[in-house]
Short mmCIF file of C-alpha atoms and ligand atoms in Angstrom, two decimals:
data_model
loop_
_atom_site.label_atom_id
_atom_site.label_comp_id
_atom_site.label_asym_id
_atom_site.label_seq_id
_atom_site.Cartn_x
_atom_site.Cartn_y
_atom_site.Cartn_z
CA UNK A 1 4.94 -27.73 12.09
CA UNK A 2 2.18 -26.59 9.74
CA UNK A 3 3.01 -25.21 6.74
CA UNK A 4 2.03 -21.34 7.68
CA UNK A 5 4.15 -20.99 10.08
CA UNK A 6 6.84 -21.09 7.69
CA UNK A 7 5.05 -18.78 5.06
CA UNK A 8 5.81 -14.98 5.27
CA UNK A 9 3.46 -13.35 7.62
CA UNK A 10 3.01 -9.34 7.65
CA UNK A 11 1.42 -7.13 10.48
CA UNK A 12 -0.21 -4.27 9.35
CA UNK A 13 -0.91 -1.32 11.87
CA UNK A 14 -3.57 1.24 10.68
CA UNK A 15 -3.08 4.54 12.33
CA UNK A 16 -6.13 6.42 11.22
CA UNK A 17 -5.11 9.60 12.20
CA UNK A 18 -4.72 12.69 9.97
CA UNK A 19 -4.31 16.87 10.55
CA UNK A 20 -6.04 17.83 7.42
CA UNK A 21 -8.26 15.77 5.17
CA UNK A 22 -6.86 15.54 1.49
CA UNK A 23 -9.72 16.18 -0.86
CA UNK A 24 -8.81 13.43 -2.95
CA UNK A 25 -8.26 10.41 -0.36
CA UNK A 26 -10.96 7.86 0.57
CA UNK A 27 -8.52 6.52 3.08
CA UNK A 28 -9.91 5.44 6.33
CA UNK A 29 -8.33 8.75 8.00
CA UNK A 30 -10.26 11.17 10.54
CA UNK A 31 -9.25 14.75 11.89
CA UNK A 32 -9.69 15.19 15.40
CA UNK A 33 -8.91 19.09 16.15
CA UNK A 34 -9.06 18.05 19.92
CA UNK A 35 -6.64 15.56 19.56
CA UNK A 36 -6.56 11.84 21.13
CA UNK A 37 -5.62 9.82 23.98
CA UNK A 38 -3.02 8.16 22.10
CA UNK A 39 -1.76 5.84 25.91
CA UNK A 40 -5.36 4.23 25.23
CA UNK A 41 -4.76 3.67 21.73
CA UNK A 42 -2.02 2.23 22.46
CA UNK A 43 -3.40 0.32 24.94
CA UNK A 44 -6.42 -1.00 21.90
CA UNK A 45 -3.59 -1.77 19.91
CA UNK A 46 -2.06 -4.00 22.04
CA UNK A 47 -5.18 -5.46 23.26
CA UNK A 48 -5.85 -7.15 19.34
CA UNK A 49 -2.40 -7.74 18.59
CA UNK A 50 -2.88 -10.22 21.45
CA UNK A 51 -5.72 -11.53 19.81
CA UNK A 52 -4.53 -11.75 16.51
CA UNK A 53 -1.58 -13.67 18.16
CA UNK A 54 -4.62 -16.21 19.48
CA UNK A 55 -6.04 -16.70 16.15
CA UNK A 56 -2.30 -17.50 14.48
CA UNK A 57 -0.09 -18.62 17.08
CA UNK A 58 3.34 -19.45 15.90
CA UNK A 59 4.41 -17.62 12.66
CA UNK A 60 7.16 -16.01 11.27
CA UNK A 61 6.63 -12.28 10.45
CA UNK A 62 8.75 -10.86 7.62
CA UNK A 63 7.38 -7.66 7.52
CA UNK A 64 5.55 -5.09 9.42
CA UNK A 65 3.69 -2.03 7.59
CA UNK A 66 2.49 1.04 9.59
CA UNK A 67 0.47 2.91 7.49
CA UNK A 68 -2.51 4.86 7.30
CA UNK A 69 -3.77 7.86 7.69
CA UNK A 70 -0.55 9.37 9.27
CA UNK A 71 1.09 6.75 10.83
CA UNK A 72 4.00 9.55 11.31
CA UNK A 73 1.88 11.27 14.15
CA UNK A 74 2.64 8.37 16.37
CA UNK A 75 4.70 9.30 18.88
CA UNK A 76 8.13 6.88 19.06
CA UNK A 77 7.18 5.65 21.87
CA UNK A 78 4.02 3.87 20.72
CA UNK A 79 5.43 2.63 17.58
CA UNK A 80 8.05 0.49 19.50
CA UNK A 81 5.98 -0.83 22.24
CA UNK A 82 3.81 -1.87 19.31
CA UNK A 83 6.91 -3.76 17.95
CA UNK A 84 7.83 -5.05 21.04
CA UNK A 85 4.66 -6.33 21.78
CA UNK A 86 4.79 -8.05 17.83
CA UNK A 87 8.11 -9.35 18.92
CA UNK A 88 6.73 -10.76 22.13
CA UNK A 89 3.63 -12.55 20.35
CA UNK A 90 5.26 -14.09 16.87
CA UNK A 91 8.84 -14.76 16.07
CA UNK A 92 10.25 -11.94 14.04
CA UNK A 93 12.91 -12.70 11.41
CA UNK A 94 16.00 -10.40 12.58
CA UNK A 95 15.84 -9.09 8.79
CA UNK A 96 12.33 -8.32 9.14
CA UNK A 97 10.72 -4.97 6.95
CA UNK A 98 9.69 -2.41 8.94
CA UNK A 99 7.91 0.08 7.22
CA UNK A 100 6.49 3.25 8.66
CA UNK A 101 4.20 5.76 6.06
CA UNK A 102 5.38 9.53 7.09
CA UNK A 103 3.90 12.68 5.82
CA UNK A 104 6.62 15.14 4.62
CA UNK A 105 6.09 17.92 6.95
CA UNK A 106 8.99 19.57 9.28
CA UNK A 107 7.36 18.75 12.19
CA UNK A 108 6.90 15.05 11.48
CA UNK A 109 10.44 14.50 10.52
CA UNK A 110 11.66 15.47 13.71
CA UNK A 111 10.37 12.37 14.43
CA UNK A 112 12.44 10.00 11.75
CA UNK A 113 15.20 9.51 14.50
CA UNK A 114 13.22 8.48 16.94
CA UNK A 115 11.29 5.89 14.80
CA UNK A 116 14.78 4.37 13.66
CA UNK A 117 15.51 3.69 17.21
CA UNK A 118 12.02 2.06 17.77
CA UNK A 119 13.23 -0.59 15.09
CA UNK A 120 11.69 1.42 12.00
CA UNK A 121 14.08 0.13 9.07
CA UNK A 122 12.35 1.53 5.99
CA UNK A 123 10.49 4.53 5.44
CA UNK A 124 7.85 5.44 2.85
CA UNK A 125 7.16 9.49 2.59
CA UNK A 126 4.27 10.90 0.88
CA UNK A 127 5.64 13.54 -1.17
CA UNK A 128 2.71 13.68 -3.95
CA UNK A 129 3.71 16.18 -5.88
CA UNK A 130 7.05 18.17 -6.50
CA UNK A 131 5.43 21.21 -7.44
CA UNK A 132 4.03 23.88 -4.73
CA UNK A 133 0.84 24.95 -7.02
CA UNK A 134 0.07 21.33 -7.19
CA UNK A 135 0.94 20.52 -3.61
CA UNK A 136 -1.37 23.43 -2.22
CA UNK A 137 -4.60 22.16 -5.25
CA UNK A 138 -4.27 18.47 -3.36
CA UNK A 139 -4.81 20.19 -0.31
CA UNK A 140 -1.40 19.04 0.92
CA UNK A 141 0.17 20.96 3.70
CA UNK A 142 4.13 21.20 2.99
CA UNK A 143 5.61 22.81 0.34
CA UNK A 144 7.94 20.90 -2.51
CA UNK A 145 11.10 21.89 -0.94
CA UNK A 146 10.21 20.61 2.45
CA UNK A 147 9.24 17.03 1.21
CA UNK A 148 12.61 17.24 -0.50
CA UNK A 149 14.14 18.11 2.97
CA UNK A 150 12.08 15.26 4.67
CA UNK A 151 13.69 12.95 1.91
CA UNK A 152 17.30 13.64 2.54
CA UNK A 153 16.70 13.46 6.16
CA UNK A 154 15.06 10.12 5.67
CA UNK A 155 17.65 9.08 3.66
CA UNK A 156 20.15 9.56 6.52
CA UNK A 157 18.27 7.75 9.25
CA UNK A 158 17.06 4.36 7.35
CA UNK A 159 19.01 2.15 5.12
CA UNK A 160 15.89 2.06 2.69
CA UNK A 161 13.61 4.75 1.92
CA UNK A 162 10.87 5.00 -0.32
CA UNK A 163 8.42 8.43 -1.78
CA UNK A 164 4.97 8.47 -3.12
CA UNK A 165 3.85 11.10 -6.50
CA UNK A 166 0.44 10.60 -7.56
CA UNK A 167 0.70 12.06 -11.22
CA UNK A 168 -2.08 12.79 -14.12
CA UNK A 169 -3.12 15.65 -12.00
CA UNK A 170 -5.62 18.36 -13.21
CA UNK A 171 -4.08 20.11 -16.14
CA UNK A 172 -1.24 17.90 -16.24
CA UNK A 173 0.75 17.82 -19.67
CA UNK A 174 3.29 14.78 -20.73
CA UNK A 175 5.89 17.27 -20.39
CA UNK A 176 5.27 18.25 -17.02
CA UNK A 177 4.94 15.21 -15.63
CA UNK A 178 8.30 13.95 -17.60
CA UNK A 179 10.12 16.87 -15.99
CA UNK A 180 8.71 16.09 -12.52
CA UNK A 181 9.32 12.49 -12.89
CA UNK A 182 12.88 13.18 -14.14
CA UNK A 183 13.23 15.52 -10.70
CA UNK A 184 12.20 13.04 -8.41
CA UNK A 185 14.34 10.13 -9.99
CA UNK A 186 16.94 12.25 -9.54
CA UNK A 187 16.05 11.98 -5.31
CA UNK A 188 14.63 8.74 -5.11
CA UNK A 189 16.37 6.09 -2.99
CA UNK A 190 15.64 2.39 -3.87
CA UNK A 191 12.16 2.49 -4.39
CA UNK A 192 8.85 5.04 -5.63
CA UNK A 193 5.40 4.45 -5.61
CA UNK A 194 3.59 6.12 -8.72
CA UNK A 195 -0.22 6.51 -8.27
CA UNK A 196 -2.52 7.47 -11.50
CA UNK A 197 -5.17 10.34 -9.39
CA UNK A 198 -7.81 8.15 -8.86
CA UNK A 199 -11.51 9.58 -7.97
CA UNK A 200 -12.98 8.04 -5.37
CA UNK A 201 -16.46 8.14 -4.62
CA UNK A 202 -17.65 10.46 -2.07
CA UNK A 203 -14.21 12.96 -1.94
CA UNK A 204 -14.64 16.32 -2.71
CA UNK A 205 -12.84 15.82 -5.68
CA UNK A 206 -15.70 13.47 -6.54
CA UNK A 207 -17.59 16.41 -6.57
CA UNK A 208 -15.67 18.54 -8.64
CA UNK A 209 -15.04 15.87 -10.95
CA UNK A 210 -19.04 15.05 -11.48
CA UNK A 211 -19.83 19.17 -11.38
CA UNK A 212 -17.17 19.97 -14.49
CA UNK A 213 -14.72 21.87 -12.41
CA UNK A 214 -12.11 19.44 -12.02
CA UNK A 215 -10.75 18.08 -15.05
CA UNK A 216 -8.50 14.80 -14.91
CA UNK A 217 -5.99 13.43 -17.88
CA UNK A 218 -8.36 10.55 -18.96
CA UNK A 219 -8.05 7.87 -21.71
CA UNK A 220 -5.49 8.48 -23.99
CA UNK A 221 -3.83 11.01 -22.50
CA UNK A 222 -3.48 8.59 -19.24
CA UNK A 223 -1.86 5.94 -21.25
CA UNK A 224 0.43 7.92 -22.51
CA UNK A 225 1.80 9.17 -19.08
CA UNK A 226 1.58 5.76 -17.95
CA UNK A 227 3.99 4.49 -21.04
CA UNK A 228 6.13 7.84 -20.19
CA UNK A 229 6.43 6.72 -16.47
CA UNK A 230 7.39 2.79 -17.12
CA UNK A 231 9.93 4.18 -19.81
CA UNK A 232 11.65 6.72 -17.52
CA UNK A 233 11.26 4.31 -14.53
CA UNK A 234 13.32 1.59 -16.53
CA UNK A 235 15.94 3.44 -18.04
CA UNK A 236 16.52 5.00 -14.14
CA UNK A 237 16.64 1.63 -12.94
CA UNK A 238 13.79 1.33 -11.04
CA UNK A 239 11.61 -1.12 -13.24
CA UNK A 240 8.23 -1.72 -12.32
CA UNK A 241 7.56 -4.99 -9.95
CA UNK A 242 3.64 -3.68 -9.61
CA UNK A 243 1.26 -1.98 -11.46
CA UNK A 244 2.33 1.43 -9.65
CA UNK A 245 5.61 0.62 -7.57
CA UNK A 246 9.11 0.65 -8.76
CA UNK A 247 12.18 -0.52 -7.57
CA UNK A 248 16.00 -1.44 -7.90
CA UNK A 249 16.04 -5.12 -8.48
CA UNK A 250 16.29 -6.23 -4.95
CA UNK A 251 14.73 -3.80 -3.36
CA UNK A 252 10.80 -4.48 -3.49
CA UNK A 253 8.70 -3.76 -0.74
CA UNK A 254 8.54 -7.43 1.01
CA UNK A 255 5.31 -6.24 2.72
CA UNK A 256 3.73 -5.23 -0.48
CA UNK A 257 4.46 -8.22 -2.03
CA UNK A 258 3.25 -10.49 0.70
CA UNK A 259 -0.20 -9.15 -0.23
CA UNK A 260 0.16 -9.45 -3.99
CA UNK A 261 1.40 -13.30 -3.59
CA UNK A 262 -1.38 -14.34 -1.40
CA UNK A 263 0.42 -14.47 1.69
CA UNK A 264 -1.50 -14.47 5.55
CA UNK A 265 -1.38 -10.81 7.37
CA UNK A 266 -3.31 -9.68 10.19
CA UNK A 267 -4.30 -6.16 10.59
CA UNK A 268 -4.37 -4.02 13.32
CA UNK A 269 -6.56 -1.07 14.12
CA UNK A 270 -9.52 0.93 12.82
CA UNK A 271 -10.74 -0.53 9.33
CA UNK A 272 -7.66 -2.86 9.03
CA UNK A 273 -8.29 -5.90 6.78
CA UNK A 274 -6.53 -9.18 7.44
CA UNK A 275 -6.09 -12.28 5.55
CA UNK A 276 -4.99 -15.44 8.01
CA UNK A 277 -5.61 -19.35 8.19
CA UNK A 278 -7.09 -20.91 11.07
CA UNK A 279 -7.17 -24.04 11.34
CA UNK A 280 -6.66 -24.69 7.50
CA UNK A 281 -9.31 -22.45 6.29
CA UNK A 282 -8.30 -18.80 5.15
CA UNK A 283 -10.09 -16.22 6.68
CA UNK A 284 -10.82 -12.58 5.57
CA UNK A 285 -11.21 -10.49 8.78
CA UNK A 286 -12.22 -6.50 8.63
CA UNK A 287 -12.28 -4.47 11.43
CA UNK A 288 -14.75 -1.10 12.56
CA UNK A 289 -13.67 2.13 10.20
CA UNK A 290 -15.02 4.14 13.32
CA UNK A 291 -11.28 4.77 15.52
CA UNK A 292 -13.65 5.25 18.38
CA UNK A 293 -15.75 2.38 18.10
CA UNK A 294 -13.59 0.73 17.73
CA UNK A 295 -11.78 1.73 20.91
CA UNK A 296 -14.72 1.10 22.40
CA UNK A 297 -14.99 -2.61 20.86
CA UNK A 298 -11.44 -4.04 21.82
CA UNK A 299 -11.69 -2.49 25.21
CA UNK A 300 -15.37 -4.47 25.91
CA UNK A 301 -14.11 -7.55 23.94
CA UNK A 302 -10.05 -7.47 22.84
CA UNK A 303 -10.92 -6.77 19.37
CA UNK A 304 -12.59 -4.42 16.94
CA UNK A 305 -13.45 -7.47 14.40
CA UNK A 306 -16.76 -7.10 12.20
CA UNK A 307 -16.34 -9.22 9.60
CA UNK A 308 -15.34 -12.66 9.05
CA UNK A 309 -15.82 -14.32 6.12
CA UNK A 310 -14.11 -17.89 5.15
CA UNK A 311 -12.69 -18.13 1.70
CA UNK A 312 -14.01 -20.91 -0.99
CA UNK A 313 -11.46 -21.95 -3.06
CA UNK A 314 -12.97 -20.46 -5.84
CA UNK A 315 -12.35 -17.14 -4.06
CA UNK A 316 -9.18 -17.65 -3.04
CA UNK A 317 -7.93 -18.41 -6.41
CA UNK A 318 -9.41 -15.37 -8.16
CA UNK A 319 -7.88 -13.12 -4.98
CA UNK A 320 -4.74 -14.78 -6.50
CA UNK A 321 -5.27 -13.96 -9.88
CA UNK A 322 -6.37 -10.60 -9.08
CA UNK A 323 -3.36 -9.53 -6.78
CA UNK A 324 -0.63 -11.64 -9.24
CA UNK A 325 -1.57 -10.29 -12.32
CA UNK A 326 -0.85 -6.86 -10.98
CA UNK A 327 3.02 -7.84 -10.30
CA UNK A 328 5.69 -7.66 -13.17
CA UNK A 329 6.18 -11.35 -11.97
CA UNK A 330 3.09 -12.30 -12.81
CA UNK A 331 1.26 -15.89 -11.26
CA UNK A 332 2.23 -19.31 -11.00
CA UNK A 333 0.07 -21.31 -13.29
CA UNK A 334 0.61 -24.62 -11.33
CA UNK A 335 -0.20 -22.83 -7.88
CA UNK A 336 -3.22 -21.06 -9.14
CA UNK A 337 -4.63 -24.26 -10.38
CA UNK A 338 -3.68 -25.88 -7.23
CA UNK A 339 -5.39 -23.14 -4.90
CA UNK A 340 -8.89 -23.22 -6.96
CA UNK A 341 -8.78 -26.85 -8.24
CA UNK A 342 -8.50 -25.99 -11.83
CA UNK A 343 -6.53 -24.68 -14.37
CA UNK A 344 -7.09 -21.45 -16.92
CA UNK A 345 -8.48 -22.01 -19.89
CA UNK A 346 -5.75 -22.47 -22.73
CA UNK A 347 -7.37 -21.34 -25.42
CA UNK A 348 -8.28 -18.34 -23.85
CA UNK A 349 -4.61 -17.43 -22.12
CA UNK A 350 -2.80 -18.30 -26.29
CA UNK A 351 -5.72 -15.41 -27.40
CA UNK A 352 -4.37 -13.20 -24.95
CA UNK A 353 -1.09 -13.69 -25.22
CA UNK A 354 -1.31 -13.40 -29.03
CA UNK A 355 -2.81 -10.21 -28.71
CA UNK A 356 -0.32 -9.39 -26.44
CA UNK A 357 -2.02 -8.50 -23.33
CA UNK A 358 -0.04 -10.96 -21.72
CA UNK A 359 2.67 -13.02 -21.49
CA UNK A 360 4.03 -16.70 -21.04
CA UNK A 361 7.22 -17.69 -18.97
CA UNK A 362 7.60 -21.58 -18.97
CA UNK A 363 5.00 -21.86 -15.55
CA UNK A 364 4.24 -18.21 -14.73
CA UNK A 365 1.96 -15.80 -17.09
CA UNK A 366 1.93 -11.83 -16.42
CA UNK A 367 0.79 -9.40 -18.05
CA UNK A 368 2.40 -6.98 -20.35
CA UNK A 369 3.04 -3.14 -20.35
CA UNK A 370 -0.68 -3.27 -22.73
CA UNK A 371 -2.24 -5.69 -20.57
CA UNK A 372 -1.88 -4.08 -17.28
CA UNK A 373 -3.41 -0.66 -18.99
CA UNK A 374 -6.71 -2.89 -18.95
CA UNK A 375 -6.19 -5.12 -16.07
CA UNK A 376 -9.50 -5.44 -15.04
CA UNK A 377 -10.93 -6.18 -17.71
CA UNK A 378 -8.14 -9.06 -18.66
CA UNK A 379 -8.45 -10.50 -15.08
CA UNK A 380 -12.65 -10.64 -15.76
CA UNK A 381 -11.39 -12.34 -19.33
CA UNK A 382 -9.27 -14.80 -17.46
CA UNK A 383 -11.77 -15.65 -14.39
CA UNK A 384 -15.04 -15.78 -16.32
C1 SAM B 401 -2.46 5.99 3.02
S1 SAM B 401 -2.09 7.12 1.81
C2 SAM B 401 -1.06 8.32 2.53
C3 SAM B 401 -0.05 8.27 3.52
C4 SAM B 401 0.22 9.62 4.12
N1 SAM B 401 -0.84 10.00 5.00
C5 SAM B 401 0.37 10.73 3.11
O1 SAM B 401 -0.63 11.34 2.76
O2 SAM B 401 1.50 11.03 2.74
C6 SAM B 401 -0.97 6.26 0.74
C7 SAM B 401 -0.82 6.88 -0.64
O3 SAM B 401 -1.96 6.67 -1.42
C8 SAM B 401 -1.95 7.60 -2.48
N2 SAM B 401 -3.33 8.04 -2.72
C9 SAM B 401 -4.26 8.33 -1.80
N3 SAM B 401 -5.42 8.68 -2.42
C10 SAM B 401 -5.19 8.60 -3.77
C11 SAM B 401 -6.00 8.84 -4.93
N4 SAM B 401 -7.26 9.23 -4.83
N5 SAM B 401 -5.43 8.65 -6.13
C12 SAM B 401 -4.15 8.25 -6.25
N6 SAM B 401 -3.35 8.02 -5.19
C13 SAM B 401 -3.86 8.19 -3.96
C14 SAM B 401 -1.03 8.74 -2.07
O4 SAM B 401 0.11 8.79 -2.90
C15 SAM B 401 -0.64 8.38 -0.67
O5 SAM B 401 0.67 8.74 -0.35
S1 SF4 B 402 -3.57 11.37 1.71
FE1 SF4 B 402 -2.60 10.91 3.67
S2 SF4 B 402 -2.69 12.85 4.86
FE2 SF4 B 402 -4.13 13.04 3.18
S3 SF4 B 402 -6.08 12.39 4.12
FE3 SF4 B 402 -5.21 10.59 3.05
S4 SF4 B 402 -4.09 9.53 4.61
FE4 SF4 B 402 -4.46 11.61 5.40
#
């Protein structure tokens, strides 16, 4: 038996689906006002998991991630044959994650039940914001009260349940957020995901942004409701594990971490990335953004692949130090050295660390609470 097959292996499904276009999300997501043949999706969908199953024959998958776009517009139906069909292909721990991404609207909850049934076991809602003036200025189309009624309900069909608030939103004081934060701590299950508004090239918020007329906390004022959030996070007990996730101890998303610690995942559907060894060599597959392209693709050829590109060593190490450094956890000094064939440079982790960026734990280095408020930068430090 080669060692990946006893690795942790995810499968993530992109459904790139969406009824309104959020004016801040670069997401590979598409509106389609005349709706879609979702039986010959389905049937694309099945058609590269059975390729992906070709490529990596033989693992174990620990966790399965729909997400998307709005992975919640699936009907039940075509979320479990797409687990049955992962279940036919690859071995599937019985304890495996299985996480579907749901959009907080009425409608779509009436759905929660039936995704439970398909096998669904943890849910992840995008709630955003808990404030209706906010809610309506992301473009978002349900109000506070109904993401908080999407919650509970969530909370009653799956054992683990999980909400998203993107915060240091236009005009956004410390207070504000602290009261919000304290609001939705009050609701959350075992696990939040905290996103810093990010503006991505090309959004219509881009626009704004670069024309005056939308005006973000920046700087400063950022780090200080980043502190506020890690502070209010911990004494909840929902620590950090990730730059912007939080959970009680225990309760981490196994899916995101199988991306953070380097682990193999193939991805499924429009603009899906995957990460998976064949034979020995680690392979970074991407797939056509275009839903109906690629339709078109894995219907002429069983797969929507475009790119393929094998990983040097060299790469694969600083994909490790890039992804680890993010998690509370940090990386293992011994396996990073071992993946790229040499270790960091001592002289340069002690400066760090005495400037306390970061920080040593007997074979593992992460960064601190400072260090991860200029990441990027510390990770360019630590490659160069
Ligand atoms: C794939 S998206 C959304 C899933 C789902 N369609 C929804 O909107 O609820 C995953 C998460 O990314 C976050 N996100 C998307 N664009 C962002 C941005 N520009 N800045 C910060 N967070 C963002 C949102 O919190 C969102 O819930
Ligand atoms: S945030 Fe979610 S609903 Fe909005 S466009 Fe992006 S993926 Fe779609």
């Amino acid at each position: 038996m080669s060692s990946e097959t006893e690795l942790p292996f995810g499968v993530y499904v992109h459904w790139p689906f969406c009824r309104a276009k959020c004016p801040y999300c670069d997401f590979n997501s598409h509106v389609r006002h005349g709706g879609i043949d979702e039986a010959r999706f389905l049937a694309g969908y099945l058609r590269e998991l059975a390729h992906f199953a070709s490529l990596a024959p033989g693992r174990n998958v620990s966790s399965i991630f729909f997400g998307g776009g709005t992975p919640s517009l699936m009907s039940p139906s075509t979320v479990a044959a797409i687990l049955d069909a992962i279940a036919g292909h690859w071995r599937a721990a019985d304890d495996a994650e299985i996480t579907l991404e749901a959009n907080p609207t009425s409608v779509e909850a009436e759905n929660f039940a039936g995704y439970r049934a398909a096998g669904v076991n943890r849910l992840s809602l995008g709630v955003q914001a808990l404030d209706d003036a906010d809610l309506k200025a992301l473009g978002r189309r349900h109000s506070a009260d109904e993401a908080l009624a999407a919650l509970a309900l969530a909370k009653h069909h799956f054992g683990r349940v999980s909400f998203d608030l993107i915060y240091a939103r236009e005009g956004q004081s410390a207070r504000h957020w602290e009261q919000e934060l304290r609001r939705a701590l009050d609701h959350a299950a075992d696990h939040l995901s905290l996103y810093q508004l990010t503006i991505e090239d090309g959004t219509p918020f881009a626009a704004r942004h670069a024309a005056g007329s939308l005006r973000i906390p920046d700087g400063e004022q950022a780090s200080e409701l980043y502190q506020l959030t890690q502070e209010l996070c911990e004494a909840a007990g929902l620590p950090a594990y990730e730059v912007s996730n939080h959970a009680r101890p225990g309760s981490e998303s196994r899916h995101n971490l199988l991306y953070w610690r380097g682990h193999d995942y193939a991805g499924i559907g429009p603009g899906a990335h995957s990460r998976v060894a064949i034979d020995g060599t680690k392979h970074a597959l991407s797939a056509i953004k275009s839903p109906e392209f690629w339709l078109a693709e894995v219907e002429a050829r069983g797969h929507g692949l475009i790119g393929d590109e094998t990983l040097s060593a060299e790469e694969l190490a600083d994909e490790y130090l890039l992804m680890g450094l993010r998690l509370s956890e940090g990386i293992d000094l011994a396996l990073l050295a071992s993946i790229g064939g040499r270790a960091l440079d001592s002289k340069k982790v002690s400066a760090l660390a005495s400037e306390g960026l970061v920080e040593r734990n007997g074979e593992r280095l992460a960064a601190t609470h400072k260090g991860r408020l200029v990441l990027n930068s510390l990770i360019l430090e630590l490659a160069a």
